[in-house]
CSV table of C-alpha atoms in Angstrom, one decimal:
chain,number,residue,atom,x,y,z
A,287,MET,CA,0.7,25.7,51.3
A,288,THR,CA,-2.6,27.2,51.6
A,289,TRP,CA,-4.6,28.6,48.2
A,290,TRP,CA,-3.6,32.0,48.2
A,291,ASP,CA,0.3,30.4,48.2
A,292,ALA,CA,-0.7,28.2,45.1
A,293,ALA,CA,-2.8,30.6,43.1
A,294,PHE,CA,0.9,32.7,43.7
A,295,LEU,CA,2.8,30.0,42.3
A,296,ALA,CA,0.2,28.9,39.3
A,297,ALA,CA,0.3,31.9,39.0
A,298,ALA,CA,5.1,33.0,39.3
A,299,GLY,CA,4.5,29.3,36.8
A,300,VAL,CA,2.9,31.0,33.9
A,301,LEU,CA,4.8,33.5,34.5
A,302,GLY,CA,8.2,31.6,34.1
A,303,GLY,CA,7.3,28.8,31.8
A,304,LEU,CA,6.5,32.2,29.5
A,305,THR,CA,10.2,34.1,30.0
A,306,GLY,CA,12.4,30.4,30.5
A,307,SER,CA,10.6,29.4,27.0
A,308,ILE,CA,11.5,32.4,25.0
A,309,ALA,CA,14.1,33.7,27.5
A,310,GLY,CA,15.7,30.2,29.0
A,311,LEU,CA,15.1,33.3,32.2
A,312,ALA,CA,12.2,30.9,34.1
A,313,SER,CA,14.0,30.7,37.6
A,314,VAL,CA,14.1,34.3,37.7
A,315,ALA,CA,10.4,34.1,38.2
A,316,THR,CA,10.0,30.2,39.9
A,317,TYR,CA,12.8,30.3,42.0
A,318,PRO,CA,11.5,33.9,44.5
A,319,ALA,CA,7.8,32.6,44.3
A,320,LEU,CA,9.5,29.9,45.9
A,321,LEU,CA,10.7,31.8,48.7
A,322,LEU,CA,8.2,34.2,49.6
A,323,VAL,CA,5.5,31.8,50.6
A,324,GLY,CA,8.2,30.2,52.7
A,325,LEU,CA,10.5,28.0,51.5
A,326,PRO,CA,14.7,27.6,52.5
A,327,PRO,CA,17.2,28.6,50.2
A,328,VAL,CA,18.2,24.3,49.4
A,329,THR,CA,14.0,23.4,49.3
A,330,ALA,CA,12.4,25.7,47.3
A,331,ASN,CA,16.1,25.3,45.2
A,332,VAL,CA,15.2,21.8,44.2
A,333,THR,CA,11.4,22.0,44.2
A,334,ASN,CA,11.7,24.3,41.8
A,335,THR,CA,14.2,22.3,39.6
A,336,VAL,CA,11.2,19.5,39.1
A,337,ALA,CA,8.6,22.0,38.8
A,338,VAL,CA,10.6,23.4,36.0
A,339,VAL,CA,10.2,19.6,34.6
A,340,PHE,CA,6.7,20.4,33.4
A,341,ASN,CA,8.6,24.7,31.1
A,342,GLY,CA,10.2,22.0,29.3
A,343,ILE,CA,7.5,19.6,28.4
A,344,GLY,CA,5.5,22.6,27.4
A,345,SER,CA,8.0,24.3,25.2
A,346,VAL,CA,9.0,21.6,23.3
A,347,TRP,CA,6.0,20.8,22.2
A,348,GLY,CA,5.0,24.3,21.3
A,349,SER,CA,8.2,24.3,19.9
A,350,ARG,CA,8.0,20.7,16.9
A,351,PRO,CA,8.0,22.9,13.9
A,352,GLU,CA,11.0,24.7,14.8
A,353,LEU,CA,13.1,21.0,15.6
A,354,GLU,CA,12.2,19.7,12.5
A,355,GLY,CA,15.7,18.5,10.7
A,356,GLN,CA,17.0,19.6,14.1
A,357,GLY,CA,16.8,15.1,15.2
A,358,PRO,CA,20.3,14.0,14.4
A,359,TRP,CA,22.2,17.2,15.7
A,360,LEU,CA,20.2,16.2,19.3
A,361,LYS,CA,20.8,13.4,19.5
A,362,ARG,CA,24.7,13.3,19.6
A,363,ILE,CA,24.5,16.4,22.2
A,364,ALA,CA,22.0,14.9,24.8
A,365,PRO,CA,23.9,13.0,26.3
A,366,VAL,CA,26.3,16.2,27.0
A,367,ALA,CA,23.2,17.3,28.2
A,368,ALA,CA,22.3,15.3,30.6
A,369,LEU,CA,26.0,14.1,31.8
A,370,GLY,CA,26.3,18.0,32.3
A,371,GLY,CA,22.6,18.2,35.2
A,372,LEU,CA,23.9,14.9,36.3
A,373,GLY,CA,26.9,16.9,37.7
A,374,GLY,CA,24.8,20.1,38.7
A,375,ALA,CA,22.3,18.0,40.3
A,376,VAL,CA,25.6,16.3,43.1
A,377,LEU,CA,27.3,20.1,43.1
A,378,LEU,CA,23.7,21.1,44.5
A,379,LEU,CA,23.8,18.5,47.3
A,380,SER,CA,27.7,18.4,48.1
A,381,LEU,CA,28.7,21.8,47.1
A,382,PRO,CA,28.1,25.2,48.7
A,383,ALA,CA,26.3,27.6,46.3
A,384,GLU,CA,29.2,31.0,46.7
A,385,GLY,CA,31.4,29.7,43.8
A,386,PHE,CA,28.8,29.8,41.1
A,387,GLU,CA,27.3,32.7,42.1
A,388,LYS,CA,30.4,34.9,41.6
A,389,VAL,CA,30.9,32.8,38.8
A,390,VAL,CA,27.6,33.6,37.1
A,391,PRO,CA,27.0,36.9,36.4
A,392,LEU,CA,30.1,37.5,34.0
A,393,LEU,CA,29.3,34.4,32.6
A,394,LEU,CA,25.6,36.5,31.8
A,395,ALA,CA,26.9,39.6,31.2
A,396,PHE,CA,28.8,38.3,28.7
A,397,ALA,CA,26.2,36.0,27.5
A,398,SER,CA,23.9,38.9,26.8
A,399,VAL,CA,25.9,40.8,25.4
A,400,ALA,CA,26.6,37.9,23.1
A,401,ILE,CA,23.0,38.6,22.4
A,402,LEU,CA,22.9,41.6,22.1
A,403,ILE,CA,25.2,41.9,18.7
A,404,PRO,CA,23.9,39.8,15.7
A,405,ALA,CA,26.4,37.2,14.5
A,406,ARG,CA,27.9,37.2,10.6
A,407,GLN,CA,27.2,35.4,8.4
A,408,ARG,CA,29.2,32.5,8.0
A,409,LYS,CA,30.1,31.1,3.9
A,410,ASP,CA,31.4,27.1,4.1
A,411,ALA,CA,33.5,27.3,0.7
A,412,THR,CA,37.0,27.0,1.7
A,413,VAL,CA,39.2,23.4,2.3
A,414,ALA,CA,39.5,24.1,5.5
A,415,SER,CA,35.8,23.9,6.6
A,416,HIS,CA,36.2,20.5,8.1
A,417,ARG,CA,38.6,21.0,10.2
A,418,ARG,CA,37.0,24.4,11.6
A,419,HIS,CA,33.6,22.7,12.1
A,420,THR,CA,35.2,20.1,14.2
A,421,VAL,CA,36.8,22.5,16.7
A,422,THR,CA,33.9,24.8,16.7
A,423,LEU,CA,31.9,22.0,18.1
A,424,VAL,CA,33.8,20.1,20.3
A,425,LEU,CA,33.9,23.8,21.8
A,426,GLU,CA,30.5,24.2,21.3
A,427,SER,CA,29.8,20.6,23.4
A,428,ALA,CA,31.7,21.7,26.1
A,429,ALA,CA,30.1,24.9,26.6
A,430,ILE,CA,27.1,22.8,26.7
A,431,PHE,CA,28.8,20.6,29.2
A,432,VAL,CA,29.5,23.8,31.4
A,433,ILE,CA,25.6,25.0,30.7
A,434,CYS,CA,24.0,22.3,31.9
A,435,ILE,CA,25.8,21.5,35.0
A,436,TYR,CA,25.4,25.2,36.6
A,437,GLY,CA,21.2,24.1,34.9
A,438,GLY,CA,21.3,20.6,36.8
A,439,TYR,CA,22.7,22.9,40.0
A,440,PHE,CA,20.8,26.2,39.7
A,441,GLY,CA,19.9,26.9,36.5
A,442,ALA,CA,18.8,30.8,37.4
A,443,ALA,CA,19.2,32.2,33.0
A,444,ALA,CA,20.8,29.5,32.2
A,445,GLY,CA,19.1,29.6,28.7
A,446,VAL,CA,20.8,32.7,28.1
A,447,LEU,CA,23.5,31.3,28.4
A,448,LEU,CA,23.4,28.4,25.8
A,449,LEU,CA,20.8,30.5,23.3
A,450,ALA,CA,24.4,32.6,23.3
A,451,ILE,CA,26.4,30.0,22.7
A,452,LEU,CA,24.0,28.3,19.8
A,453,LEU,CA,23.3,31.6,18.4
A,454,ARG,CA,26.9,32.5,17.5
A,455,ALA,CA,28.0,29.0,16.5
A,456,GLY,CA,25.3,27.6,14.7
A,457,GLY,CA,24.1,30.4,13.0
A,458,ALA,CA,20.5,29.3,13.7
A,459,THR,CA,17.6,31.9,13.1
A,460,LEU,CA,16.6,33.0,16.5
A,461,ALA,CA,13.3,30.8,16.8
A,462,HIS,CA,15.9,27.7,15.6
A,463,ALA,CA,18.6,28.1,18.1
A,464,ASN,CA,15.6,28.8,20.7
A,465,ALA,CA,13.6,25.3,19.9
A,466,GLY,CA,17.2,24.0,20.4
A,467,LYS,CA,17.9,25.2,23.7
A,468,ASN,CA,14.8,24.5,25.8
A,469,VAL,CA,14.4,20.2,24.3
A,470,ILE,CA,18.9,20.8,25.8
A,471,LEU,CA,18.0,22.6,29.4
A,472,GLY,CA,15.1,20.2,29.5
A,473,ILE,CA,17.3,16.8,29.7
A,474,ALA,CA,19.3,18.7,32.0
A,475,ASN,CA,16.9,19.8,34.2
A,476,ILE,CA,14.6,16.8,33.5
A,477,VAL,CA,17.9,14.6,35.2
A,478,ALA,CA,18.4,16.4,37.4
A,479,ALA,CA,14.5,17.1,38.8
A,480,VAL,CA,15.2,12.0,39.3
A,481,ILE,CA,18.0,13.0,41.5
A,482,PHE,CA,15.9,15.8,43.6
A,483,VAL,CA,12.9,13.5,44.0
A,484,PHE,CA,14.6,10.6,45.8
A,485,VAL,CA,17.4,12.4,47.9
A,486,ALA,CA,16.7,16.0,48.1
A,487,PRO,CA,13.4,17.2,50.1
A,488,VAL,CA,11.0,18.4,47.1
A,489,GLN,CA,7.4,20.2,48.6
A,490,TRP,CA,5.2,18.4,46.6
A,491,SER,CA,2.1,21.1,47.3
A,492,ALA,CA,4.0,23.7,45.9
A,493,VAL,CA,5.1,22.1,42.0
A,494,VAL,CA,2.3,21.4,41.7
A,495,PRO,CA,0.3,25.1,41.0
A,496,LEU,CA,4.0,26.2,40.1
A,497,GLY,CA,4.4,23.0,37.6
A,498,LEU,CA,1.2,23.7,35.8
A,499,GLY,CA,1.3,27.0,35.5
A,500,CYS,CA,5.3,26.7,33.6
A,501,LEU,CA,3.5,23.8,31.9
A,502,VAL,CA,1.2,26.3,30.3
A,503,GLY,CA,3.1,29.6,30.0
A,504,SER,CA,6.5,27.1,28.3
A,505,ARG,CA,3.4,26.6,26.1
A,506,LEU,CA,3.0,29.1,24.9
A,507,GLY,CA,6.3,31.3,24.3
A,508,PRO,CA,7.6,29.5,21.5
A,509,VAL,CA,4.7,30.2,19.4
A,510,VAL,CA,5.3,34.3,20.4
A,511,VAL,CA,9.0,33.5,19.4
A,512,ARG,CA,7.5,32.5,15.9
A,513,HIS,CA,5.5,35.1,14.7
A,514,ALA,CA,6.9,38.3,16.4
A,515,PRO,CA,10.4,40.0,14.7
A,516,ALA,CA,13.2,38.6,15.8
A,517,LYS,CA,15.5,41.5,16.7
A,518,PRO,CA,13.1,42.7,19.7
A,519,ILE,CA,12.7,39.5,20.8
A,520,ARG,CA,17.1,39.3,20.9
A,521,LEU,CA,17.4,42.6,22.2
A,522,THR,CA,14.8,42.1,25.6
A,523,ILE,CA,16.6,39.0,26.3
A,524,GLY,CA,19.7,40.9,25.9
A,525,ALA,CA,18.9,43.2,27.8
A,526,ALA,CA,17.1,41.5,30.3
A,527,GLY,CA,20.8,39.3,30.8
A,528,LEU,CA,22.2,42.0,31.6
A,529,ALA,CA,20.0,43.7,33.9
A,530,LEU,CA,19.7,40.1,35.5
A,531,ALA,CA,23.8,39.8,35.7
A,532,VAL,CA,23.8,43.3,37.5
A,533,LYS,CA,21.4,42.3,40.2
A,534,LEU,CA,23.3,38.9,40.6
A,535,GLY,CA,26.6,40.6,40.7
A,536,TYR,CA,25.3,42.9,43.1
A,537,ASP,CA,24.1,40.1,45.4
A,538,ALA,CA,27.1,38.7,44.9
A,539,PHE,CA,29.8,41.0,45.7
A,540,GLY,CA,28.6,43.2,47.7
């Protein structure tokens, strides 16, 4: 690892942290950067997971105003996120990547379209609303669990998938959904990273510059979401997700 490699990884970390805390696209910038400095795919993947822990720290730090009032819900969903991260780490260490590679482009395209289409505001005044709310919570938890498995396994654009779920299911604003997304993915990523630290080939000389860059970039991301108009950001996230879905689909099926 040369000084030029370290500087390159730090810059990629800033970009990844910024895009990750806004749209959940951190690994789209950070994982290829690790490949470019010469790390093999599996080592790059686990090293990326450990470095992106700093993305979670910075993004949650920057999202504190939007996290007010979300504590009870996040406490309920945290075990689901942790189990998903654990499952993803186990899958990465035991299974080939082909299965996920073929499914993720389709999921990502669907999630991107869901973000592009505004959610309708729902009224809560019906008698059946409690039962409907319970069913929604169960389905939401199941979807979050699956997304966190993918987050622990690889994670590129896991945030786009999760952001789509939170925007459609809860009717939250983009800033509040983004803050919840940052916490949930942060939990899943930390669990996977802890496992990789002990049983996988983590390249620590790459973790340090990449992680520090992620910390800086991710701290700025929530500030952008807080102050910028929601519609342009939402459209940008959706368009970026669709573009990435096409790229991943081409790589998987081409």
